[in-house]
Coordinates of C-alpha atoms in Angstrom, one line a residue:
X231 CA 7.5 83.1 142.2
X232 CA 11.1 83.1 141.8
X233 CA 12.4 79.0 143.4
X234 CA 15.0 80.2 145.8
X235 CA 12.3 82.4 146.9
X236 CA 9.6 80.2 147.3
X237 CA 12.0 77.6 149.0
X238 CA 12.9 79.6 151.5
X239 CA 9.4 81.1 152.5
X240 CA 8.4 77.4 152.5
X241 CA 11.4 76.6 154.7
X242 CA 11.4 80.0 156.8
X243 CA 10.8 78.6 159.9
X244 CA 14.0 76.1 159.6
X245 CA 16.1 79.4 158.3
X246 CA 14.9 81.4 161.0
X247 CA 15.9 79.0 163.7
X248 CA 19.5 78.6 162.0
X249 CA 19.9 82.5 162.3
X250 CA 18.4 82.2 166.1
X251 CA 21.2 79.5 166.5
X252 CA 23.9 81.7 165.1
X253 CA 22.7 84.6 166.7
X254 CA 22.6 83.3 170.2
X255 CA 26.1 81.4 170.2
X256 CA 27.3 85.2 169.3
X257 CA 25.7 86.6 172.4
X258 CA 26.4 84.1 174.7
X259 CA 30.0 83.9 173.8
X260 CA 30.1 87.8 173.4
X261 CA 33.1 87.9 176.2
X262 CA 35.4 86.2 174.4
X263 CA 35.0 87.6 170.8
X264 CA 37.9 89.8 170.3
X265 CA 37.1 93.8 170.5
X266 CA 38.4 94.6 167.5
X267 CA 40.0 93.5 164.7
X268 CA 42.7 93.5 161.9
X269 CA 41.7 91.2 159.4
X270 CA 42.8 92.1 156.3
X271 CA 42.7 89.2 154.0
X272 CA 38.4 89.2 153.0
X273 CA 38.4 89.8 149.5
X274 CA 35.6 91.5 148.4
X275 CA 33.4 90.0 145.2
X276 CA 32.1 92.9 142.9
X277 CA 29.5 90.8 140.9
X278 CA 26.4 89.4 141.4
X279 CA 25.0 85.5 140.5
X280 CA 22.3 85.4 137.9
X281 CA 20.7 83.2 139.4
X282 CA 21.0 83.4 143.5
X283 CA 21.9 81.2 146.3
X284 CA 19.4 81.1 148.0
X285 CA 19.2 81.9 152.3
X286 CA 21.3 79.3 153.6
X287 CA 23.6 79.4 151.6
X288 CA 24.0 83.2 151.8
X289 CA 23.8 82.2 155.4
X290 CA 26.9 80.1 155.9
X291 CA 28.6 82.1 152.9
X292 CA 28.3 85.4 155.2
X293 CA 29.7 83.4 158.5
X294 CA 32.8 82.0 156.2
X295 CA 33.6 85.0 154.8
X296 CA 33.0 88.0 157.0
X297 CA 32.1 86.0 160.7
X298 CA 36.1 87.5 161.6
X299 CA 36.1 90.7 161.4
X300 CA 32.8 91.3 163.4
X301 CA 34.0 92.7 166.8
X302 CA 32.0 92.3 170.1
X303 CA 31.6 96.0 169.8
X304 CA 28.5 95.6 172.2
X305 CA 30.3 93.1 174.6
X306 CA 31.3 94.4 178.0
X307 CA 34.9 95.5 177.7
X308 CA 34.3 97.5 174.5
X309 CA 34.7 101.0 176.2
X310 CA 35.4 103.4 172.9
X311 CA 33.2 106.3 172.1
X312 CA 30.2 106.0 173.8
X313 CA 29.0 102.2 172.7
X314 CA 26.1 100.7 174.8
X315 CA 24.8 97.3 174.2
X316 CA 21.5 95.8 173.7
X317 CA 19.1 94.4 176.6
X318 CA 17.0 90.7 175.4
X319 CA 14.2 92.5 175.6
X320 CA 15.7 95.5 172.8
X321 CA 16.7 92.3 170.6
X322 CA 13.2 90.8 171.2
X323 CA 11.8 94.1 170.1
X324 CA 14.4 94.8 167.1
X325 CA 13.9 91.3 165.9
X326 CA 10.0 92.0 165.7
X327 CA 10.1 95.2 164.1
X328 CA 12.2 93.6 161.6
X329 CA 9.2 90.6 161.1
X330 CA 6.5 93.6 161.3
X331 CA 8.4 95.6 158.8
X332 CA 6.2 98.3 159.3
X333 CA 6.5 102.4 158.2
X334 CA 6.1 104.5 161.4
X335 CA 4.6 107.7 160.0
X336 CA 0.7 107.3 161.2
X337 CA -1.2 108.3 164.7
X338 CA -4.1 108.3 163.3
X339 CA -5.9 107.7 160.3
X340 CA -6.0 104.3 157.8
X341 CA -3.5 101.8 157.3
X342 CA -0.3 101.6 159.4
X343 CA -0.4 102.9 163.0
X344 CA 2.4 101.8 165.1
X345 CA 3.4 105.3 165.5
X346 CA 1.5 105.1 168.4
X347 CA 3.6 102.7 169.9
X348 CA 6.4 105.4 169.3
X349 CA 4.3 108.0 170.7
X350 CA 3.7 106.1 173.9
X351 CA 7.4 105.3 174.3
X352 CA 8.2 108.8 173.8
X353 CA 5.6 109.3 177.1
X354 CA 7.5 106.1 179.1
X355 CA 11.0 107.9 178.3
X356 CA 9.6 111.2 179.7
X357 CA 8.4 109.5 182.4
X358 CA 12.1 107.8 182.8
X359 CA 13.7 110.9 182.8
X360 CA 11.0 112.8 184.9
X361 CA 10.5 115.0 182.6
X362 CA 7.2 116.9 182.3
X363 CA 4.5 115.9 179.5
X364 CA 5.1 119.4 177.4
X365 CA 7.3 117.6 175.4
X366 CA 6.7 116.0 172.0
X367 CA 9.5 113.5 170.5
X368 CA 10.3 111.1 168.2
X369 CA 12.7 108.8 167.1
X370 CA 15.4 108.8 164.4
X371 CA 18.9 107.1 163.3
X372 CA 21.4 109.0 166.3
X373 CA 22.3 111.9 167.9
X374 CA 23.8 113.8 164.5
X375 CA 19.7 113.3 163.4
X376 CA 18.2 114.1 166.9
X377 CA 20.4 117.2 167.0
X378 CA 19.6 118.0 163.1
X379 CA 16.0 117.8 164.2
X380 CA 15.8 120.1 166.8
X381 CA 18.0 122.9 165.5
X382 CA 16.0 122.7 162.6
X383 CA 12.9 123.5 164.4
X384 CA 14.9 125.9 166.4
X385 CA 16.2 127.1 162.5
X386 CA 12.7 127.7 162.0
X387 CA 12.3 129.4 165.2
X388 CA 14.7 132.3 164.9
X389 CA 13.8 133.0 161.2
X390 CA 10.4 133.8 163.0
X391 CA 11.4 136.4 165.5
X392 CA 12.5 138.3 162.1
X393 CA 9.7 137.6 160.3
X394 CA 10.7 135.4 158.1
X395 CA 9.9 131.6 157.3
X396 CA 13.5 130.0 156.4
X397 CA 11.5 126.4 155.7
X398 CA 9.8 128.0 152.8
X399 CA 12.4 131.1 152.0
X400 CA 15.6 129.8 152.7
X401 CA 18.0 131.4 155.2
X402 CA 17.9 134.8 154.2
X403 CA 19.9 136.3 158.2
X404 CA 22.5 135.0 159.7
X405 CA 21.8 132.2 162.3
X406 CA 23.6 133.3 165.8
X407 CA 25.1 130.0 167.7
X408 CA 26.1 130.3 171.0
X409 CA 28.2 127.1 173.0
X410 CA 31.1 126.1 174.9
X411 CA 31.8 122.5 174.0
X412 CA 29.8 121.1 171.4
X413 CA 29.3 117.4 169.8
X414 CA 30.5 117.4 167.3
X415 CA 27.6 116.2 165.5
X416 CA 26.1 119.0 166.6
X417 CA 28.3 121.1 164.3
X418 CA 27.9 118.6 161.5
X419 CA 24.3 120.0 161.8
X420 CA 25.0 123.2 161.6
X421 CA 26.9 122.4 158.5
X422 CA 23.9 120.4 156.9
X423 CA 20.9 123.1 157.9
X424 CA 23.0 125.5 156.0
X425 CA 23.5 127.6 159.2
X426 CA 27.3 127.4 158.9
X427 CA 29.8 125.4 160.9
X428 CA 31.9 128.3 160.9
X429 CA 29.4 130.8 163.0
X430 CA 28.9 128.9 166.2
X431 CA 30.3 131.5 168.8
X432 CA 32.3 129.8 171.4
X433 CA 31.7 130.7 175.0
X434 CA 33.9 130.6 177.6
X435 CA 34.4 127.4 179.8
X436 CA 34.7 127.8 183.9
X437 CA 38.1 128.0 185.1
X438 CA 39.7 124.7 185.6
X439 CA 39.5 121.3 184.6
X440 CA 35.8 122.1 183.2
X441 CA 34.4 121.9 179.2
X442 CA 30.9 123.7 180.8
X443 CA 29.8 127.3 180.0
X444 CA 31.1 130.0 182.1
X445 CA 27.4 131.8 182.9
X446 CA 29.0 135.0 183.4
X447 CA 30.6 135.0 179.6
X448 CA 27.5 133.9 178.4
X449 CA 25.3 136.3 179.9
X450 CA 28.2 139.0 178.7
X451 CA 27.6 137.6 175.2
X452 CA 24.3 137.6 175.2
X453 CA 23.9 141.5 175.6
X454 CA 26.5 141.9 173.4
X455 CA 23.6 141.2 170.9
X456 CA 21.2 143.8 171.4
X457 CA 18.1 141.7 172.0
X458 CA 18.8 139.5 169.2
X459 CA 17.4 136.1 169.2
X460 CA 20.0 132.8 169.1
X461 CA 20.3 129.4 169.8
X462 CA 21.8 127.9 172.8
X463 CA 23.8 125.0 172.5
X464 CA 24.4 123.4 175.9
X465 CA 25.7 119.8 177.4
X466 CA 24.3 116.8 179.4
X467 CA 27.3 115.5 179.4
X468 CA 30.3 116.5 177.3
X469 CA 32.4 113.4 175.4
X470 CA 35.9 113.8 176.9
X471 CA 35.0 114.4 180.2
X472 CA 31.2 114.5 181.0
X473 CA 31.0 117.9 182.2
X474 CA 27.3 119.3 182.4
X475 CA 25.9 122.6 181.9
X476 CA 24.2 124.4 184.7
X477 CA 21.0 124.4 183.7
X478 CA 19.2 126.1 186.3
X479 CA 20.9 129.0 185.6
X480 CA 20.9 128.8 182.0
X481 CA 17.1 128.9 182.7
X482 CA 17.3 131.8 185.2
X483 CA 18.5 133.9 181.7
X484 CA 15.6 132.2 179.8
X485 CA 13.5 134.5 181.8
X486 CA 15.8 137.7 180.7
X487 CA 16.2 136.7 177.1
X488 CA 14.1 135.5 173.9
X489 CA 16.5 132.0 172.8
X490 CA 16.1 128.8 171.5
X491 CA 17.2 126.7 174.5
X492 CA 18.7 123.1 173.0
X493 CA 20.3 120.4 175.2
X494 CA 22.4 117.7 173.9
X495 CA 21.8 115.1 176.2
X496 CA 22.9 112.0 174.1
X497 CA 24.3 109.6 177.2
X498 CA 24.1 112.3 180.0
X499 CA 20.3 112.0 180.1
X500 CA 20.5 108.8 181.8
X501 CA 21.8 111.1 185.3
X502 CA 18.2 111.3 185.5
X503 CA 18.2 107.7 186.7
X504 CA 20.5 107.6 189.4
X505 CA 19.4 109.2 192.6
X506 CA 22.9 110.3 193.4
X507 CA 23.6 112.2 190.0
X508 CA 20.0 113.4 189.0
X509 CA 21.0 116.8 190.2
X510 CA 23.3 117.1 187.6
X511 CA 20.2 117.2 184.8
X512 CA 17.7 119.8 187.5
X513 CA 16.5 122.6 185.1
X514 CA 16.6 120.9 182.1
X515 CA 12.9 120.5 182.0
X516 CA 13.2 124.1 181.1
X517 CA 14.8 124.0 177.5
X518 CA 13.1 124.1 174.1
X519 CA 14.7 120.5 172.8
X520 CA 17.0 118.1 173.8
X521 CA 18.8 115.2 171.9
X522 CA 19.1 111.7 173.7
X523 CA 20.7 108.5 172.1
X524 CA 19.1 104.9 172.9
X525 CA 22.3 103.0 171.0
X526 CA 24.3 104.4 174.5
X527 CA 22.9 104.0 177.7
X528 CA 19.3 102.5 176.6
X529 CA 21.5 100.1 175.5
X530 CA 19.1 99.4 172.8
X531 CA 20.6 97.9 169.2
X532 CA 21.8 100.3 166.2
X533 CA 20.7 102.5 164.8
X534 CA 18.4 104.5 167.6
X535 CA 17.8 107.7 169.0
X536 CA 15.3 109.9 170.0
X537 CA 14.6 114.0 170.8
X538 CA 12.3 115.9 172.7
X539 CA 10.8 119.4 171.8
X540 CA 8.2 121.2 173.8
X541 CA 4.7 120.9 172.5
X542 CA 4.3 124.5 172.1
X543 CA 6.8 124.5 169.1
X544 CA 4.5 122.0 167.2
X545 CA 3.5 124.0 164.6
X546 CA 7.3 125.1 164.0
X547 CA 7.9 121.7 163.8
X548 CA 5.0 121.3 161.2
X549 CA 6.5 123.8 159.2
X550 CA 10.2 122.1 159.2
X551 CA 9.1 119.1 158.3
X552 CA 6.1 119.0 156.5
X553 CA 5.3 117.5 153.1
X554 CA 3.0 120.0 151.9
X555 CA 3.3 119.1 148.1
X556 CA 2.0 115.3 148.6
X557 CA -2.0 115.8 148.5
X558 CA -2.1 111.7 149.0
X559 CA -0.5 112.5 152.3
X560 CA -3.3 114.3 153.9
X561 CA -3.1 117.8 155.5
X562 CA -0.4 118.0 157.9
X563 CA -1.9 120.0 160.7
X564 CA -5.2 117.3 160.6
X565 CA -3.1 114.7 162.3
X566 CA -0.2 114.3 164.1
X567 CA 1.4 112.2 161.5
X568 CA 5.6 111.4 162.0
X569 CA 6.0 111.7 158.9
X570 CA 5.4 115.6 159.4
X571 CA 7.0 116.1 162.3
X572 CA 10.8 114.6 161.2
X573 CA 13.1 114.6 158.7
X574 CA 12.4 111.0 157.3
X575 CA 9.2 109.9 155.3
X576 CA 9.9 106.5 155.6
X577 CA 11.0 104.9 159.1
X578 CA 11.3 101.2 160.8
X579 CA 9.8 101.1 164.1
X580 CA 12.3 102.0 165.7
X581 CA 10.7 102.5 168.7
X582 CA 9.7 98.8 169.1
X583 CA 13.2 98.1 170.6
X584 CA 13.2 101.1 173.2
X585 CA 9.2 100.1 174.2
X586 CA 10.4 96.4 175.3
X587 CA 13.5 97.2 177.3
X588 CA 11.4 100.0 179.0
X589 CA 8.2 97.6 179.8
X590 CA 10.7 94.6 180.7
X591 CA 13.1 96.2 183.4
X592 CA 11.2 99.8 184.2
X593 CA 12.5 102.4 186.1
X594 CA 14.6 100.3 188.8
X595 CA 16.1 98.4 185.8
X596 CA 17.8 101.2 184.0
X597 CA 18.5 103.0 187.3
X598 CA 20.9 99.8 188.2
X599 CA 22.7 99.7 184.9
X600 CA 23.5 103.5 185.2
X601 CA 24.3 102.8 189.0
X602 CA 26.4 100.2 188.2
X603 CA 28.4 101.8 185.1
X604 CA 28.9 105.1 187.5
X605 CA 30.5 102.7 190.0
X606 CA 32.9 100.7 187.8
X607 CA 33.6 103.9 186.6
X608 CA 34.7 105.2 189.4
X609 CA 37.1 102.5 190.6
X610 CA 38.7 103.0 187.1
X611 CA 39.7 106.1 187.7
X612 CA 41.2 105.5 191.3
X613 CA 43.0 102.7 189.7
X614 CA 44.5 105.3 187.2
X615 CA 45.1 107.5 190.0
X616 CA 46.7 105.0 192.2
X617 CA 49.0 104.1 189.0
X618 CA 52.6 106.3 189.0
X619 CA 52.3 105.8 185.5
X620 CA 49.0 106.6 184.6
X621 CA 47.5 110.5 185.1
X622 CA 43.9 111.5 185.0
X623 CA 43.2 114.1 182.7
X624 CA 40.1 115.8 184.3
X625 CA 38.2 114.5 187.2
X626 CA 35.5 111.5 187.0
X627 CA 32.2 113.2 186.6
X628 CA 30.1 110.1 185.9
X629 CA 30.5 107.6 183.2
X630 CA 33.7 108.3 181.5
X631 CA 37.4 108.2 182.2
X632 CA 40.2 110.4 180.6
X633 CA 43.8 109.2 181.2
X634 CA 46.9 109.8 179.8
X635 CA 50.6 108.2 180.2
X636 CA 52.2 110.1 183.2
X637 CA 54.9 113.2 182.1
X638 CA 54.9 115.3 179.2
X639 CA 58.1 113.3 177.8
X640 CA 55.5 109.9 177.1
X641 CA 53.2 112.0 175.3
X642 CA 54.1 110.8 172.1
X643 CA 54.2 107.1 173.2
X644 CA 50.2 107.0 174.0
X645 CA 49.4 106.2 170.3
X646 CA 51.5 102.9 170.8
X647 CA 50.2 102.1 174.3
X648 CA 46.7 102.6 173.1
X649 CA 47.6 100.2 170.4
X650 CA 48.6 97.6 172.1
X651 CA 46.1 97.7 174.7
X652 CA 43.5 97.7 171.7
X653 CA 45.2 94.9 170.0
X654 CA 45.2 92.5 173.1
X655 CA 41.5 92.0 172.0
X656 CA 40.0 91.6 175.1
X657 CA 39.3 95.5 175.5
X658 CA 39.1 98.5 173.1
X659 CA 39.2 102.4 173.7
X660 CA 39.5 105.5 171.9
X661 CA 42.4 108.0 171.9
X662 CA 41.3 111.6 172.4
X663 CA 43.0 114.8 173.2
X664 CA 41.8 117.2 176.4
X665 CA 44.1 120.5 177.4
X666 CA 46.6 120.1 174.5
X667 CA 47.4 116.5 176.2
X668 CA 46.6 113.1 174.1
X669 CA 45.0 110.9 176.1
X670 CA 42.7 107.9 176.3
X671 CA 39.4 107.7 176.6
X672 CA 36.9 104.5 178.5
X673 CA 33.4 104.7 178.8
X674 CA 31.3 102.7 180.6
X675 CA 27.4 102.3 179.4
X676 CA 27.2 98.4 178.4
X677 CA 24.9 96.5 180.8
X678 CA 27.0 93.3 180.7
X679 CA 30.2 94.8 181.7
X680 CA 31.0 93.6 185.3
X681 CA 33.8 93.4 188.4
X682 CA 35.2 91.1 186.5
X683 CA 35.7 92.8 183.0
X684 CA 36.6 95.4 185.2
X685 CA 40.2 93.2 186.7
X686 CA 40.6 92.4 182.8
X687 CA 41.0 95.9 181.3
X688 CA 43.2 96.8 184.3
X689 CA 45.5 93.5 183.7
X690 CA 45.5 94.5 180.2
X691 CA 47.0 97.8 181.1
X692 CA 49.2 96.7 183.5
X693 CA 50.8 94.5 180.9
X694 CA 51.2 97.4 178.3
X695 CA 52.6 99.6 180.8
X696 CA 54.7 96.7 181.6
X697 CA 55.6 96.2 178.0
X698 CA 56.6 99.9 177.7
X699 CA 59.3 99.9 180.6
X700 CA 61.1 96.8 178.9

């Protein structure tokens, strides 16, 4: 065995406790790591030693040369995109599915099983978002591969109603798209099944300050196409201003129409938790597939995601997925084998994370942090509203809020105000742009952030807006 090698498996427990010692002064100083960062000056080595370092060294080298520019991107003032954090319990799970290194593909059958461990958090998450046990699900990388893997099986699906079976054929029709306001990794999909970014059909929004489908267009659109099947795109929660889809009546024209029903529910699945918002997600239970992210409001660590797809698609699933060429493999309709049933072969157990934060704070648990994020969220936005020179851009829905300077004339100063909010270091948001207006964006999912983080990011604000009028 190679020395460095053997030295350090002799001395593992000693490097192990050195990375828990590193790892825990990051997390308990989290707060005051900065939120983002310009360092400039790492230069980057392009060749590799012969002969290694070994661990430690590797271990302090790493800290000395790249310890600046990590960001406490899952501290509690980080509010860009839509960046939860992770719970102890998801590190004390991510750390052992590191240690067990296993490959999830197995239910049953020899060797490695801890896809059962994934199929039984699959059944606690159904149960967290009382949905009913129909569905099947799995877990994969984020919501661009949750929503890959259920329009693929929905892919699958409409090649079907024409007789055709676009998993072994190719896509020989054209794939008909219908949404309003789309992720856009949801059209990134699109683009990688082959479907076409370019032949989603937008629907019309509802009047106002609303990004959800207009029911009346869409039922107009629908007949339009002559009993010809489509997909349904629809949102749990749209990014710029959490808007949701009325899903009891998009399931009212289930029962008029043949289409594949898909919800992207990446962070607005969590409604389900609170019992003043859950009405928000009633209906849902109703749709084909939906795509839920657990690096958001699971607050579980990188990479992690999950979908749902009703059991009675299974075999379409099969079909999508399967490796039918690898004999060694087995038969993919003996066993419910992952492995068949998603796009990867090979997977971490990614679950691990998702099962320990579940177990460890249950259903009260994750109701509080969504209860809590709605309410900070909340008094954000009626400190923006309460600000002459602030404006709300749409109206707080749940967890996010959209803001812009106040008059037209500042709208080409936001790029600087963002800035030098972002570059006080204590907080960090995005910029986005919502009615033709730029505008800023702060969302709130991280279970750490407080009151008190809270009275930062709005001192921080009051200082640039300060800044600007000097």
């Amino acid at each position: 065995m190679n020395s460095f090698l053997q030295n350090d498996l002799t001395n593992i427990e000693a490097l192990l406790q050195l990375t828990k010692e590193y790892g825990v002064d990051f997390l308990k100083n989290i707060d005051k790591r900065p939120t983002s960062s310009k360092e400039n000056s790492v230069e980057l080595i392009n060749q590799l030693s012969t002969e290694g370092i070994g661990a430690e060294a590797s271990l302090h080298e790493f800290i000395q040369r790249f310890e600046s520019i990590i960001v406490s991107s899952t501290g509690p003032r980080y509010l860009g995109f839509v960046t939860g954090g992770s719970t102890p319990a998801a590190i004390v799970g991510d750390w052992l599915a590191t240690v067990f290194d296993q490959n999830t593909q197995a239910v049953k059958g020899q060797g490695d099983i801890s896809a059962k461990i994934e199929f039984e958090t699959i059944q606690l998450l159904l149960d967290l978002f009382s949905l009913p046990k129909d569905f099947l699900g799995g877990f994969v990388t984020g919501a661009t591969m949750s929503n890959f893997t259920c329009l693929a099986v929905a892919r699958q699906w409409f090649g079907k109603q024409l007789g055709k079976d676009f998993a072994k054929e190719g896509i020989s029709e054209k794939v008909t798209i219908l949404s309003a306001t789309p992720h856009s990794s949801s059209i990134k999909s699109l683009s990688m099944l082959g479907i076409g970014s370019n032949n989603l059909v937008k629907i019309k929004t509802i009047e106002g300050d609303r990004e959800a489908i207009d029911i009346t267009d869409l039922e107009q659109q629908i007949q339009e196409l002559n009993g010809k099947p489509f997909i349904l795109i629809s949102s749990a929660g749209t990014v710029n201003t959490v808007d949701f889809d009325d899903f009891e009546a998009i399931a009212k024209l289930r029962e008029k129409y043949k289409f594949w029903w898909h919800i992207d529910a990446a962070f607005g699945a969590f409604a389900a938790c609170s019992s003043d918002f859950k009405h928000l997600v009633h209906g849902w239970e109703n749709a084909d597939s939906i795509t839920v992210d657990g690096h958001k409001w699971l607050n579980v660590p990188y990479d992690n995601a999950f979908f749902f797809v009703k059991e009675q698609h299974k075999l379409l699933q099969i079909e999508t997925f399967q490796n039918s060429n690898a004999p060694y493999l087995g038969n993919p309709l003996d066993n419910f084998n992952y492995l068949n049933f998603l796009p990867e072969n090979s997977r971490r157990l990614r679950a691990l994370p998702a099962w320990f934060t579940l177990k460890a704070y249950g259903k009260k648990g994750y109701q509080d942090i969504v209860d809590n994020s709605i309410h900070l969220t909340q008094q954000f936005g009626q400190f923006i509203q309460e600000n002459n020179s602030l404006e709300l851009l749409a109206p707080v829905r749940l967890n996010t809020v959209c803001f812009s300077l106040s008059g037209n004339e500042n709208q080409e100063k936001i790029t600087d105000f963002l800035a030098r909010i972002n570059d006080s270091g204590k907080v960090f948001m995005t910029p986005t742009v919502y009615n033709g207006k730029k505008g800023i964006r702060a969302a709130f999912v991280n279970w750490r952030t407080n009151e008190t983080d809270l009275e930062i990011v709005k001192e921080i604000i009051l200082e640039a807006i300060s800044t600007r009028k000097k």
